Short mmCIF file of C-alpha atoms in Angstrom, two decimals:
data_model
loop_
_atom_site.label_atom_id
_atom_site.label_comp_id
_atom_site.label_asym_id
_atom_site.label_seq_id
_atom_site.Cartn_x
_atom_site.Cartn_y
_atom_site.Cartn_z
CA MET A 1 -45.16 59.02 -45.36
CA HIS A 2 -45.50 56.43 -42.84
CA ALA A 3 -45.24 52.46 -43.17
CA HIS A 4 -47.58 51.53 -41.02
CA THR A 5 -50.69 53.73 -41.45
CA ASP A 6 -53.39 51.62 -39.87
CA PRO A 7 -54.00 52.08 -36.13
CA ASP A 8 -55.03 49.01 -35.37
CA GLU A 9 -51.66 46.62 -37.29
CA LEU A 10 -48.94 45.67 -34.03
CA ILE A 11 -46.07 46.78 -34.93
CA PRO A 12 -43.57 44.24 -33.47
CA LEU A 13 -40.09 44.92 -32.08
CA LYS A 14 -37.55 42.15 -30.82
CA VAL A 15 -36.14 42.78 -27.62
CA LEU A 16 -32.63 41.15 -26.13
CA ILE A 17 -32.38 40.16 -22.11
CA ALA A 18 -28.89 40.13 -21.67
CA GLY A 19 -26.33 39.51 -18.75
CA GLY A 20 -24.47 37.25 -17.08
CA PHE A 21 -25.28 34.06 -15.54
CA GLY A 22 -27.71 34.02 -12.55
CA VAL A 23 -28.63 38.42 -13.20
CA GLY A 24 -32.15 37.69 -13.44
CA LYS A 25 -32.80 37.22 -17.21
CA THR A 26 -35.24 33.79 -16.95
CA THR A 27 -36.84 35.28 -14.90
CA LEU A 28 -37.46 38.90 -16.25
CA VAL A 29 -38.55 36.77 -19.28
CA SER A 30 -41.07 34.71 -17.31
CA SER A 31 -42.55 38.21 -14.81
CA LEU A 32 -43.49 39.63 -18.43
CA SER A 33 -44.53 37.08 -21.13
CA GLU A 34 -48.77 36.83 -22.03
CA ILE A 35 -47.72 33.36 -23.37
CA PRO A 36 -46.49 30.50 -21.29
CA PRO A 37 -43.05 31.33 -21.76
CA LEU A 38 -40.33 29.11 -23.98
CA LEU A 39 -37.62 28.43 -21.55
CA THR A 40 -34.71 26.26 -22.18
CA GLU A 41 -33.89 25.83 -18.25
CA GLN A 42 -31.06 22.41 -17.74
CA ALA A 43 -30.35 21.34 -14.26
CA MET A 44 -27.50 22.31 -13.63
CA THR A 45 -24.76 18.92 -12.86
CA THR A 46 -21.32 18.69 -11.86
CA ALA A 47 -19.56 19.28 -14.30
CA SER A 48 -20.51 22.81 -14.05
CA ILE A 49 -18.37 22.99 -10.87
CA GLY A 50 -15.27 25.20 -11.49
CA VAL A 51 -16.90 26.86 -15.03
CA ASP A 52 -20.60 28.60 -13.58
CA GLU A 53 -19.26 30.64 -10.85
CA ALA A 54 -22.59 30.21 -8.29
CA ASP A 55 -21.06 30.88 -5.21
CA MET A 56 -23.54 34.05 -5.05
CA VAL A 57 -26.81 32.34 -5.87
CA PRO A 58 -26.57 29.18 -4.29
CA ASN A 59 -30.24 27.76 -4.34
CA LYS A 60 -29.39 28.77 -9.25
CA THR A 61 -30.11 24.88 -10.01
CA THR A 62 -30.80 25.34 -13.86
CA THR A 63 -29.65 27.34 -16.21
CA THR A 64 -30.58 28.61 -19.83
CA VAL A 65 -28.68 26.56 -22.95
CA ALA A 66 -30.34 28.45 -25.78
CA MET A 67 -32.58 31.24 -24.76
CA ASP A 68 -35.59 32.22 -23.76
CA PHE A 69 -38.52 33.50 -25.43
CA GLY A 70 -41.63 35.40 -24.32
CA ARG A 71 -43.98 38.15 -25.52
CA ILE A 72 -45.85 41.17 -24.84
CA THR A 73 -48.11 43.18 -25.86
CA VAL A 74 -47.69 47.06 -24.36
CA ASP A 75 -50.62 48.74 -26.19
CA GLN A 76 -52.64 49.27 -29.11
CA SER A 77 -49.93 49.35 -31.45
CA LEU A 78 -46.74 47.62 -29.90
CA ILE A 79 -45.95 44.23 -29.20
CA LEU A 80 -42.07 43.30 -27.64
CA TYR A 81 -40.67 39.88 -28.20
CA LEU A 82 -38.63 38.65 -25.31
CA PHE A 83 -35.16 36.96 -26.17
CA GLY A 84 -33.47 36.19 -23.19
CA THR A 85 -29.76 35.40 -23.75
CA PRO A 86 -27.97 32.29 -21.90
CA GLY A 87 -25.30 33.66 -19.50
CA GLN A 88 -22.36 31.13 -19.32
CA SER A 89 -19.32 32.23 -21.75
CA ARG A 90 -19.77 28.57 -23.36
CA PHE A 91 -23.22 29.19 -24.74
CA TRP A 92 -22.46 33.11 -26.37
CA PHE A 93 -21.87 31.97 -29.84
CA MET A 94 -25.72 32.22 -30.02
CA TRP A 95 -25.52 35.92 -29.76
CA ASP A 96 -25.30 37.17 -32.91
CA GLU A 97 -28.21 35.23 -34.03
CA LEU A 98 -30.46 36.20 -31.22
CA ALA A 99 -28.87 39.68 -31.67
CA ARG A 100 -30.30 39.82 -35.29
CA GLY A 101 -33.21 42.18 -36.20
CA SER A 102 -33.21 43.41 -32.71
CA VAL A 103 -34.14 46.79 -31.40
CA GLY A 104 -31.61 46.13 -28.30
CA ALA A 105 -31.20 44.94 -25.53
CA VAL A 106 -31.60 45.45 -21.89
CA VAL A 107 -28.25 44.15 -19.76
CA LEU A 108 -29.14 43.03 -16.04
CA VAL A 109 -26.53 43.51 -13.60
CA ASP A 110 -26.09 41.59 -10.38
CA LEU A 111 -23.72 44.75 -8.32
CA ARG A 112 -22.24 41.99 -5.88
CA ARG A 113 -21.06 40.49 -9.40
CA ILE A 114 -20.65 43.49 -11.48
CA ASP A 115 -17.63 41.72 -13.30
CA ASP A 116 -20.44 39.36 -14.89
CA CYS A 117 -22.08 41.96 -16.97
CA PHE A 118 -19.32 43.71 -19.01
CA PRO A 119 -18.98 41.07 -21.72
CA ALA A 120 -22.75 41.50 -22.25
CA ILE A 121 -21.96 45.70 -22.19
CA ASP A 122 -18.91 45.00 -24.90
CA PHE A 123 -21.51 43.03 -26.99
CA PHE A 124 -23.90 45.72 -27.49
CA GLU A 125 -21.12 48.98 -27.83
CA ASN A 126 -19.19 46.85 -30.06
CA ARG A 127 -22.12 46.68 -32.65
CA ARG A 128 -23.97 49.65 -31.82
CA LEU A 129 -26.87 48.68 -30.79
CA PRO A 130 -29.10 50.75 -28.02
CA PHE A 131 -29.11 49.15 -24.19
CA VAL A 132 -30.26 50.18 -21.40
CA VAL A 133 -28.68 48.80 -17.95
CA GLY A 134 -30.94 47.35 -15.36
CA VAL A 135 -29.57 47.22 -11.84
CA ASN A 136 -31.60 44.15 -10.85
CA ARG A 137 -32.30 44.42 -6.87
CA PHE A 138 -30.42 41.53 -5.13
CA PRO A 139 -29.07 42.59 -1.71
CA GLY A 140 -26.95 45.60 -1.56
CA ALA A 141 -28.17 47.30 -4.83
CA ASP A 142 -29.49 50.16 -3.49
CA ASP A 143 -26.28 51.10 -1.58
CA TYR A 144 -24.87 52.82 -4.32
CA ASP A 145 -25.99 55.29 -6.66
CA PRO A 146 -26.14 55.73 -10.26
CA ASP A 147 -23.21 57.83 -10.46
CA THR A 148 -20.90 55.37 -9.08
CA VAL A 149 -22.58 52.60 -10.82
CA ARG A 150 -22.09 54.42 -13.74
CA ASP A 151 -18.41 55.07 -13.42
CA ALA A 152 -17.77 51.37 -12.43
CA LEU A 153 -19.68 50.17 -15.87
CA ALA A 154 -17.89 53.31 -17.56
CA LEU A 155 -21.38 53.74 -19.17
CA PRO A 156 -21.75 56.23 -21.62
CA SER A 157 -23.82 59.80 -20.51
CA ASP A 158 -26.62 58.69 -22.70
CA CYS A 159 -27.39 54.96 -21.94
CA PRO A 160 -30.32 54.72 -19.43
CA LEU A 161 -29.34 52.99 -16.28
CA VAL A 162 -32.64 51.96 -14.17
CA TRP A 163 -32.67 49.69 -10.77
CA MET A 164 -35.24 47.31 -11.13
CA ASP A 165 -36.83 43.92 -9.85
CA ALA A 166 -36.88 41.23 -12.58
CA ARG A 167 -39.96 39.41 -10.42
CA ASP A 168 -41.52 42.12 -10.67
CA PRO A 169 -43.80 42.78 -14.22
CA HIS A 170 -44.51 46.60 -13.31
CA SER A 171 -40.82 47.26 -12.82
CA SER A 172 -39.72 45.00 -15.45
CA ARG A 173 -42.29 46.62 -17.99
CA ASP A 174 -40.80 50.04 -17.17
CA ALA A 175 -36.90 48.88 -18.69
CA LEU A 176 -38.53 47.57 -21.69
CA VAL A 177 -40.34 51.14 -22.27
CA THR A 178 -36.89 52.85 -20.95
CA LEU A 179 -34.84 51.02 -23.85
CA VAL A 180 -37.68 50.81 -26.46
CA GLU A 181 -37.65 54.96 -25.65
CA HIS A 182 -33.95 55.07 -26.02
CA ALA A 183 -33.11 53.15 -29.31
CA LEU A 184 -36.11 55.32 -30.67
CA ALA A 185 -34.58 58.76 -29.47
CA ARG A 186 -30.69 57.25 -30.94
CA THR A 187 -32.42 55.78 -34.18
CA ALA A 188 -33.83 59.96 -34.85
CA VAL A 189 -30.72 61.06 -33.83
CA VAL A 190 -29.08 58.79 -36.88
CA ARG A 191 -31.80 59.59 -39.12
CA ALA A 192 -31.13 63.36 -38.39
CA GLY A 193 -27.00 62.85 -38.67
#
């Protein structure tokens, strides 16, 4: 018997948008949200010099200090609540609370700063939460083939890897659909096993 028998009933799913500092998490949430997104952006100050590596994103003037929140209705039965995590290590204590009850995450990667994504990948692997890696199309992202990126990130073969543009709602939505499909497939495997 299915828990949801009414086809018009919405199934809410919590999804995290994670990754390092300045990889496009706030941009992705903002590009997709059908409601005005809740953003906890604060101006970067001189206190962040030497703490936040902003060399590759020199035009970045704000940073997420708590989380971003948005909502997208996928279809008549599925609604996704998007929670963007803060990227700096000093705010990582919030990740466990944000991850509670989530179906998984999209881990955004800037290939110019590939080391910044490892803490997010490790976080989800250690908690056995499904995730997909979204290579955000910063300059040079298309210079690498998927096998090279997969090897550099030491991704398991079943972890989806997608190229996307966090500014583009269609591209971002495709990454979310890939995550939901991946999470559902993993759930089916666990139940069958």
